[in-house]
Short mmCIF file of C-alpha atoms in Angstrom, two decimals:
data_model
loop_
_atom_site.label_atom_id
_atom_site.label_comp_id
_atom_site.label_asym_id
_atom_site.label_seq_id
_atom_site.Cartn_x
_atom_site.Cartn_y
_atom_site.Cartn_z
CA UNK A 146 -111.44 -47.39 -164.32
CA UNK A 147 -112.63 -43.86 -165.21
CA UNK A 148 -109.41 -42.17 -164.05
CA UNK A 149 -107.44 -44.00 -166.75
CA UNK A 150 -109.50 -42.31 -169.44
CA UNK A 151 -109.11 -38.96 -167.75
CA UNK A 152 -105.38 -39.38 -167.44
CA UNK A 153 -104.87 -40.63 -170.96
CA UNK A 154 -106.48 -37.48 -172.33
CA UNK A 155 -104.84 -35.12 -169.84
CA UNK A 156 -102.23 -32.69 -170.99
CA UNK A 157 -100.14 -30.92 -168.34
CA UNK A 158 -102.16 -28.92 -165.86
CA UNK A 159 -99.80 -26.07 -165.18
CA UNK A 160 -101.57 -24.01 -162.57
CA UNK A 161 -99.61 -25.13 -159.51
CA UNK A 162 -102.14 -23.54 -157.18
CA UNK A 163 -104.72 -25.95 -158.52
CA UNK A 164 -102.30 -28.86 -157.90
CA UNK A 165 -101.71 -27.56 -154.39
CA UNK A 166 -105.37 -27.26 -153.60
CA UNK A 167 -105.93 -30.85 -154.63
CA UNK A 168 -102.86 -32.43 -153.12
CA UNK A 169 -102.93 -30.75 -149.71
CA UNK A 170 -106.51 -31.73 -149.00
CA UNK A 171 -105.40 -35.39 -148.89
CA UNK A 172 -107.99 -36.59 -146.41
CA UNK A 173 -110.87 -35.23 -148.45
CA UNK A 174 -109.65 -36.60 -151.75
CA UNK A 175 -110.93 -39.57 -153.56
CA UNK A 176 -108.43 -42.02 -155.00
CA UNK A 177 -109.11 -40.59 -158.46
CA UNK A 178 -108.37 -37.06 -157.29
CA UNK A 179 -105.13 -38.13 -155.63
CA UNK A 180 -104.03 -39.96 -158.78
CA UNK A 181 -104.88 -36.95 -160.92
CA UNK A 182 -102.83 -34.66 -158.65
CA UNK A 183 -99.86 -37.02 -158.84
CA UNK A 184 -100.16 -37.15 -162.64
CA UNK A 185 -100.15 -33.33 -162.83
CA UNK A 186 -97.01 -33.02 -160.77
CA UNK A 187 -95.39 -35.83 -162.81
CA UNK A 188 -96.31 -34.12 -166.05
CA UNK A 189 -94.93 -30.74 -165.03
CA UNK A 190 -91.63 -32.32 -163.81
CA UNK A 191 -91.08 -34.43 -166.90
CA UNK A 192 -91.92 -31.61 -169.29
CA UNK A 193 -89.25 -29.37 -167.76
CA UNK A 194 -86.65 -32.18 -167.77
CA UNK A 195 -87.24 -32.66 -171.45
CA UNK A 196 -87.07 -28.94 -172.27
CA UNK A 197 -83.84 -28.62 -170.32
CA UNK A 198 -82.12 -30.84 -172.85
CA UNK A 199 -82.56 -28.10 -175.46
CA UNK A 200 -82.16 -24.96 -173.38
CA UNK A 201 -80.16 -24.30 -170.18
CA UNK A 202 -83.14 -23.80 -167.91
CA UNK A 203 -82.41 -25.63 -164.68
CA UNK A 204 -79.55 -25.62 -162.20
CA UNK A 205 -78.34 -28.61 -160.21
CA UNK A 206 -80.79 -28.27 -157.36
CA UNK A 207 -83.78 -27.64 -159.61
CA UNK A 208 -82.97 -30.48 -161.97
CA UNK A 209 -82.33 -32.88 -159.11
CA UNK A 210 -85.59 -31.89 -157.43
CA UNK A 211 -87.62 -32.72 -160.56
CA UNK A 212 -85.76 -36.03 -161.04
CA UNK A 213 -86.37 -37.32 -157.50
CA UNK A 214 -90.03 -36.13 -157.62
CA UNK A 215 -90.52 -37.93 -160.95
CA UNK A 216 -88.94 -41.07 -159.57
CA UNK A 217 -90.91 -40.90 -156.33
CA UNK A 218 -94.26 -40.65 -158.21
CA UNK A 219 -93.42 -43.37 -160.73
CA UNK A 220 -94.29 -46.47 -158.65
CA UNK A 221 -97.77 -45.32 -157.62
CA UNK A 222 -98.68 -43.98 -161.06
CA UNK A 223 -97.38 -47.09 -162.88
CA UNK A 224 -99.32 -49.43 -160.56
CA UNK A 225 -102.55 -47.40 -160.83
CA UNK A 226 -102.60 -47.16 -164.64
CA UNK A 227 -101.95 -49.28 -167.69
CA UNK A 228 -98.52 -49.11 -169.23
CA UNK A 229 -99.99 -47.17 -172.16
CA UNK A 230 -101.58 -44.57 -169.89
CA UNK A 231 -98.49 -44.28 -167.70
CA UNK A 232 -96.31 -43.67 -170.77
CA UNK A 233 -98.68 -40.94 -171.91
CA UNK A 234 -98.23 -39.07 -168.61
CA UNK A 235 -94.51 -38.57 -169.27
CA UNK A 236 -94.16 -35.23 -171.13
CA UNK A 237 -90.40 -35.19 -171.47
CA UNK A 238 -90.67 -35.68 -175.22
CA UNK A 239 -93.18 -32.82 -175.47
CA UNK A 240 -90.78 -30.57 -173.67
CA UNK A 241 -87.91 -31.62 -175.92
CA UNK A 242 -90.07 -31.01 -179.02
CA UNK A 243 -91.39 -27.63 -177.84
CA UNK A 244 -87.86 -26.34 -177.18
CA UNK A 245 -86.19 -28.17 -180.10
CA UNK A 246 -85.05 -24.93 -181.69
CA UNK A 247 -83.41 -23.78 -178.46
CA UNK A 248 -84.57 -21.22 -175.88
CA UNK A 249 -87.98 -19.71 -176.51
CA UNK A 250 -88.79 -16.05 -176.01
CA UNK A 251 -91.11 -15.33 -173.12
CA UNK A 252 -92.92 -12.65 -175.08
CA UNK A 253 -94.16 -15.14 -177.66
CA UNK A 254 -94.24 -18.45 -175.80
CA UNK A 255 -96.07 -17.72 -172.58
CA UNK A 256 -97.57 -21.23 -172.23
CA UNK A 257 -94.25 -23.03 -172.53
CA UNK A 258 -92.62 -20.66 -170.03
CA UNK A 259 -95.46 -21.05 -167.53
CA UNK A 260 -94.69 -24.75 -167.56
CA UNK A 261 -91.06 -24.14 -166.81
CA UNK A 262 -91.85 -21.60 -164.07
CA UNK A 263 -94.30 -24.05 -162.47
CA UNK A 264 -91.65 -26.79 -162.47
CA UNK A 265 -89.05 -24.51 -160.90
CA UNK A 266 -91.51 -23.45 -158.20
CA UNK A 267 -92.19 -27.10 -157.41
CA UNK A 268 -88.46 -27.89 -157.30
CA UNK A 269 -87.75 -24.94 -155.01
CA UNK A 270 -90.58 -25.93 -152.65
CA UNK A 271 -89.08 -29.43 -152.48
CA UNK A 272 -85.66 -27.97 -151.66
CA UNK A 273 -87.15 -25.89 -148.86
CA UNK A 274 -89.34 -28.63 -147.40
CA UNK A 275 -86.87 -30.22 -144.90
CA UNK A 276 -86.71 -26.91 -142.97
CA UNK A 277 -90.35 -27.31 -141.89
CA UNK A 278 -90.36 -31.04 -141.21
CA UNK A 279 -92.13 -32.03 -138.01
CA UNK A 280 -89.35 -34.52 -137.19
CA UNK A 281 -85.66 -33.70 -136.94
CA UNK A 282 -84.21 -33.69 -140.50
CA UNK A 283 -80.77 -34.28 -139.02
CA UNK A 284 -81.75 -37.87 -138.18
CA UNK A 285 -82.76 -38.74 -141.76
CA UNK A 286 -80.30 -39.42 -144.56
CA UNK A 287 -80.49 -38.47 -148.22
CA UNK A 288 -81.51 -41.35 -150.43
CA UNK A 289 -78.39 -41.55 -152.58
CA UNK A 290 -75.33 -40.41 -150.62
CA UNK A 291 -76.46 -41.19 -147.10
CA UNK A 292 -75.69 -37.67 -145.87
CA UNK A 293 -77.53 -36.25 -142.81
CA UNK A 294 -77.73 -32.46 -142.55
CA UNK A 295 -78.81 -30.46 -139.47
CA UNK A 296 -81.91 -28.28 -139.57
CA UNK A 297 -79.63 -25.21 -139.63
CA UNK A 298 -78.40 -26.29 -143.08
CA UNK A 299 -81.92 -26.87 -144.32
CA UNK A 300 -82.90 -23.42 -143.09
CA UNK A 301 -80.19 -21.99 -145.33
CA UNK A 302 -81.52 -23.99 -148.28
CA UNK A 303 -85.06 -22.82 -147.61
CA UNK A 304 -83.96 -19.18 -147.59
CA UNK A 305 -82.11 -19.61 -150.90
CA UNK A 306 -85.18 -21.23 -152.51
CA UNK A 307 -87.68 -18.67 -151.15
CA UNK A 308 -85.82 -15.78 -152.78
CA UNK A 309 -87.14 -16.95 -156.12
CA UNK A 310 -90.82 -16.64 -155.08
CA UNK A 311 -92.34 -13.47 -153.66
CA UNK A 312 -95.71 -11.77 -153.65
CA UNK A 313 -98.41 -13.87 -155.37
CA UNK A 314 -96.25 -16.99 -155.69
CA UNK A 315 -95.23 -17.13 -152.03
CA UNK A 316 -98.47 -18.73 -150.71
CA UNK A 317 -98.25 -21.49 -153.30
CA UNK A 318 -94.57 -22.01 -152.54
CA UNK A 319 -95.21 -22.25 -148.80
CA UNK A 320 -98.15 -24.64 -149.28
CA UNK A 321 -96.17 -27.00 -151.54
CA UNK A 322 -93.24 -26.79 -149.06
CA UNK A 323 -95.43 -28.00 -146.21
CA UNK A 324 -96.94 -30.74 -148.34
CA UNK A 325 -93.53 -32.09 -149.37
CA UNK A 326 -92.34 -31.85 -145.74
CA UNK A 327 -95.12 -34.21 -144.79
CA UNK A 328 -94.05 -36.70 -147.46
CA UNK A 329 -90.42 -36.54 -146.31
CA UNK A 330 -91.51 -36.98 -142.68
CA UNK A 331 -93.37 -40.15 -143.67
CA UNK A 332 -90.39 -41.60 -145.55
CA UNK A 333 -88.00 -40.79 -142.68
CA UNK A 334 -90.32 -42.44 -140.19
CA UNK A 335 -90.40 -45.63 -142.23
CA UNK A 336 -86.76 -46.00 -143.32
CA UNK A 337 -84.76 -43.09 -141.78
CA UNK A 338 -84.00 -42.08 -145.36
CA UNK A 339 -85.73 -39.95 -147.99
CA UNK A 340 -84.75 -39.51 -151.61
CA UNK A 341 -86.64 -36.20 -151.72
CA UNK A 342 -83.95 -34.69 -149.48
CA UNK A 343 -81.55 -34.86 -152.41
CA UNK A 344 -83.05 -31.74 -154.05
CA UNK A 345 -81.99 -29.45 -151.22
CA UNK A 346 -78.67 -31.25 -150.71
CA UNK A 347 -77.68 -30.61 -154.31
CA UNK A 348 -78.81 -26.98 -154.20
CA UNK A 349 -76.63 -26.41 -151.14
CA UNK A 350 -73.67 -28.31 -152.55
CA UNK A 351 -73.83 -26.18 -155.72
CA UNK A 352 -73.94 -22.94 -153.77
CA UNK A 353 -70.97 -23.86 -151.56
CA UNK A 354 -68.94 -25.21 -154.49
CA UNK A 355 -69.47 -22.10 -156.57
CA UNK A 356 -68.58 -19.82 -153.70
CA UNK A 357 -65.23 -21.63 -153.58
CA UNK A 358 -64.85 -21.39 -157.36
CA UNK A 359 -65.54 -17.63 -157.28
CA UNK A 360 -62.83 -17.15 -154.62
CA UNK A 361 -65.40 -15.81 -152.17
CA UNK A 362 -64.43 -15.42 -148.52
CA UNK A 363 -67.35 -17.59 -147.57
CA UNK A 364 -70.38 -19.28 -149.07
CA UNK A 365 -73.78 -19.86 -147.55
CA UNK A 366 -72.05 -21.08 -144.39
CA UNK A 367 -73.43 -24.61 -144.18
CA UNK A 368 -71.74 -27.74 -142.90
CA UNK A 369 -71.03 -28.69 -146.55
CA UNK A 370 -68.59 -25.80 -147.00
CA UNK A 371 -65.37 -27.30 -148.36
CA UNK A 372 -66.49 -30.89 -147.88
CA UNK A 373 -68.05 -31.57 -151.26
CA UNK A 374 -66.12 -29.31 -153.59
CA UNK A 375 -65.84 -30.56 -157.15
CA UNK A 376 -62.07 -30.19 -157.30
CA UNK A 377 -61.75 -30.16 -161.10
CA UNK A 378 -64.79 -28.01 -161.65
CA UNK A 379 -64.17 -25.47 -158.94
CA UNK A 380 -60.45 -25.05 -159.60
CA UNK A 381 -60.11 -25.68 -163.35
CA UNK A 382 -63.50 -24.81 -164.80
CA UNK A 383 -65.02 -22.24 -162.52
CA UNK A 384 -68.66 -21.81 -161.36
CA UNK A 385 -71.12 -24.29 -162.84
CA UNK A 386 -74.86 -24.84 -163.06
CA UNK A 387 -75.58 -28.45 -163.81
CA UNK A 388 -73.76 -31.80 -164.06
CA UNK A 389 -74.81 -34.22 -166.76
CA UNK A 390 -75.83 -37.77 -166.00
CA UNK A 391 -76.35 -39.64 -162.75
CA UNK A 392 -75.90 -38.10 -159.36
CA UNK A 393 -73.18 -38.99 -156.89
CA UNK A 394 -72.21 -35.75 -155.29
CA UNK A 395 -68.72 -34.59 -156.11
CA UNK A 396 -67.33 -38.10 -155.98
CA UNK A 397 -65.30 -38.97 -159.09
CA UNK A 398 -66.81 -41.29 -161.66
CA UNK A 399 -65.77 -43.01 -164.83
CA UNK A 400 -66.73 -41.82 -168.26
CA UNK A 401 -67.05 -38.26 -169.52
CA UNK A 402 -68.02 -35.79 -166.83
CA UNK A 403 -69.84 -32.87 -168.47
CA UNK A 404 -70.89 -29.59 -166.85
CA UNK A 405 -72.87 -26.55 -167.90
CA UNK A 406 -70.84 -23.64 -166.64
CA UNK A 407 -72.00 -20.21 -165.42
CA UNK A 408 -69.59 -18.55 -167.82
CA UNK A 409 -69.54 -19.21 -171.53
CA UNK A 410 -66.53 -19.52 -173.78
CA UNK A 411 -64.00 -22.02 -175.09
CA UNK A 412 -62.96 -23.25 -171.66
CA UNK A 413 -62.79 -26.82 -170.35
CA UNK A 414 -66.34 -27.99 -169.65
CA UNK A 415 -66.00 -31.79 -169.67
CA UNK A 416 -63.31 -34.16 -168.47
CA UNK A 417 -62.28 -37.80 -168.14
CA UNK A 418 -60.48 -39.06 -165.07
CA UNK A 419 -57.08 -40.67 -165.80
CA UNK A 420 -55.74 -43.08 -163.20
CA UNK A 421 -52.82 -45.43 -162.88
CA UNK A 422 -52.88 -48.66 -160.93
CA UNK A 423 -51.08 -48.50 -157.54
CA UNK A 424 -50.63 -45.60 -155.16
CA UNK A 425 -47.42 -44.47 -156.93
CA UNK A 426 -47.60 -46.60 -160.03
CA UNK A 427 -47.82 -43.75 -162.47
CA UNK A 428 -49.36 -40.39 -163.28
CA UNK A 429 -52.98 -39.49 -162.56
CA UNK A 430 -55.05 -36.60 -163.71
CA UNK A 431 -57.68 -35.53 -166.25
CA UNK A 432 -58.23 -35.28 -169.94
CA UNK A 433 -60.14 -31.99 -170.32
CA UNK A 434 -62.32 -31.08 -173.32
CA UNK A 435 -63.23 -27.68 -174.63
CA UNK A 436 -66.36 -27.01 -176.71
CA UNK A 437 -64.45 -25.96 -179.83
CA UNK A 438 -62.35 -29.07 -179.92
CA UNK A 439 -59.44 -28.54 -177.55
CA UNK A 440 -58.07 -31.57 -175.69
CA UNK A 441 -55.76 -31.02 -172.73
CA UNK A 442 -54.13 -33.54 -170.40
CA UNK A 443 -53.03 -32.37 -167.00
CA UNK A 444 -51.25 -34.91 -164.81
CA UNK A 445 -50.10 -35.20 -161.27
CA UNK A 446 -47.04 -37.24 -162.13
CA UNK A 447 -44.71 -36.96 -165.09
CA UNK A 448 -45.02 -38.99 -168.30
CA UNK A 449 -42.58 -39.11 -171.18
CA UNK A 450 -45.41 -39.02 -173.68
CA UNK A 451 -49.19 -39.37 -173.95
CA UNK A 452 -51.16 -40.59 -176.99
CA UNK A 453 -54.67 -41.52 -178.10
CA UNK A 454 -55.21 -45.06 -179.32
CA UNK A 455 -58.27 -45.34 -181.55
CA UNK A 456 -60.30 -48.44 -182.18
CA UNK A 457 -59.31 -48.46 -185.85
CA UNK A 458 -55.63 -48.77 -184.95
CA UNK A 459 -54.71 -45.08 -185.35
CA UNK A 460 -52.25 -43.65 -182.81
CA UNK A 461 -52.41 -39.90 -182.22
CA UNK A 462 -49.70 -38.36 -180.04
CA UNK A 463 -50.31 -35.28 -177.88
CA UNK A 464 -47.69 -32.47 -177.66
CA UNK A 465 -45.92 -32.23 -174.34
CA UNK A 466 -45.91 -28.60 -173.15
CA UNK A 467 -44.30 -29.15 -169.76
CA UNK A 468 -43.24 -31.89 -167.35
CA UNK A 469 -41.19 -32.29 -164.25
CA UNK A 470 -40.48 -34.72 -161.39
CA UNK A 471 -41.17 -38.48 -161.28
CA UNK A 472 -43.95 -40.54 -162.77
CA UNK A 473 -45.70 -40.76 -159.43
CA UNK A 474 -45.00 -37.38 -157.86
CA UNK A 475 -44.25 -34.93 -160.67
CA UNK A 476 -46.52 -33.06 -163.09
CA UNK A 477 -47.06 -32.80 -166.84
CA UNK A 478 -49.15 -30.90 -169.38
CA UNK A 479 -50.10 -32.12 -172.88
CA UNK A 480 -52.21 -30.70 -175.69
CA UNK A 481 -53.73 -32.37 -178.75
CA UNK A 482 -52.53 -30.58 -181.96
CA UNK A 483 -55.10 -28.73 -184.04
CA UNK A 484 -54.40 -30.96 -187.03
CA UNK A 485 -55.23 -34.02 -184.95
CA UNK A 486 -58.45 -32.40 -183.72
CA UNK A 487 -59.41 -31.84 -187.33
CA UNK A 488 -58.60 -35.43 -188.20
CA UNK A 489 -60.82 -36.68 -185.34
CA UNK A 490 -63.69 -34.58 -186.62
CA UNK A 491 -63.83 -36.85 -189.69
CA UNK A 492 -64.05 -40.03 -187.64
CA UNK A 493 -67.30 -41.88 -187.04
CA UNK A 494 -69.29 -41.56 -183.80
CA UNK A 495 -68.63 -45.26 -183.03
CA UNK A 496 -64.85 -44.72 -183.00
CA UNK A 497 -63.48 -45.90 -179.63
CA UNK A 498 -60.76 -43.83 -177.93
CA UNK A 499 -58.27 -45.10 -175.39
CA UNK A 500 -55.54 -42.93 -173.86
CA UNK A 501 -52.08 -44.19 -172.90
CA UNK A 502 -48.88 -42.86 -171.37
CA UNK A 503 -45.21 -43.74 -171.91
CA UNK A 504 -42.64 -44.09 -169.17
CA UNK A 505 -38.95 -43.27 -169.35
CA UNK A 506 -38.12 -46.74 -170.65
CA UNK A 507 -40.44 -46.36 -173.62
CA UNK A 508 -43.18 -48.66 -172.27
CA UNK A 509 -46.76 -47.70 -173.10
CA UNK A 510 -49.50 -48.23 -170.42
CA UNK A 511 -53.21 -47.39 -170.63
CA UNK A 512 -54.77 -44.95 -168.21
CA UNK A 513 -57.40 -46.68 -166.11
CA UNK A 514 -60.74 -45.79 -164.68
CA UNK A 515 -61.60 -45.54 -161.03
CA UNK A 516 -62.29 -48.17 -158.41
CA UNK A 517 -60.57 -51.22 -156.94
CA UNK A 518 -60.48 -53.23 -160.16
CA UNK A 519 -60.64 -50.59 -162.89
CA UNK A 520 -60.76 -51.14 -166.62
CA UNK A 521 -58.78 -49.02 -169.06
CA UNK A 522 -60.53 -45.74 -169.69
CA UNK A 523 -62.34 -45.44 -173.02
CA UNK A 524 -65.10 -43.53 -174.72
CA UNK A 525 -66.51 -43.11 -178.17
CA UNK A 526 -66.34 -39.95 -180.21
CA UNK A 527 -70.12 -40.03 -180.33
CA UNK A 528 -70.31 -39.91 -176.53
CA UNK A 529 -67.94 -36.96 -176.45
CA UNK A 530 -69.85 -35.09 -179.16
CA UNK A 531 -73.16 -35.66 -177.32
CA UNK A 532 -71.67 -34.39 -174.06
CA UNK A 533 -70.23 -31.25 -175.63
CA UNK A 534 -73.51 -30.54 -177.49
CA UNK A 535 -75.31 -30.79 -174.15
CA UNK A 536 -73.02 -28.34 -172.39
CA UNK A 537 -73.34 -25.58 -175.03
CA UNK A 538 -77.13 -25.54 -175.49
CA UNK A 539 -78.36 -21.93 -175.55
CA UNK A 540 -79.33 -20.01 -172.42
CA UNK A 541 -82.46 -17.82 -172.12
CA UNK A 542 -81.89 -14.20 -172.93
#
């Protein structure tokens, strides 16, 4: 049909007011106009997600908003177009290419920055939308974590989001907010759940978590205060902006957890959970990574020694800086020597790393992942290098 040709030639339409005018007049729209509006929103969102890989542009709530919007639009767009046309609507690669050299100067790259500003406005409107839902948002759960937040929490989120948009942008922001509220209302009526609620949830979680990390007397004052703190991030890393990878709130997960922090410097910005099987079967804690190569192990529980076991058979011991108490209830602190860090730099990306601990009898046991039937924790040096490259991308001046 004709819309496929239009969409296949369409680059991103970045005037959000034009998107709003088209999308909010839903009853008067033809199917082609509705599809074009969805494609424009999809293009703006995917462009910003791609650009964010090269420059620290989006925080947790903004990034999450664009992800859930992209995913919500995907089924209708993919059904209404050919696979070739649908692929062409995703501008993530364009964003990655445009920002490949890092953060662009506003003074010389107005077009690229207008795309980012449009995406952030859309994300903020999505965060604010639950506050103006016709139905009670407290009866509808977020799509991923199943949380239900009262309208008072969503009012806090809406106020935080609105601060970014004043004067000429406010009318567009308010119009998009109402449009998204209608979409969330429809989802909640059908399934009592809406994935689009996740944008505001993550924005609120981030604000409460960082208030704790800053040692503030109080954060925004929502029902999330203290409930979803990222213990390692808030207490060991400090305020943060964005968590890499899939979304699961502050719940622990296997693999390398990487964060873009508010502050910059050679401080821990990624970590790997270290668990032992059994409630008191051995030490638990984290292996923390610093951008310039530092590796630190902090344990709740004492261990006689800790070492890396590489896939090529190499064993690399860490230096024990302190330790006290028992294996299950004590504490210990280890560091990887600088010479060992230098040796790892020469290893291939495919090199697999396990981490093990030694008890008082000289027995070595691997640290495990999380869950009821965990596997030994492992990662490749390539995965670590990718994670650390992601956390230190430049930030706009």
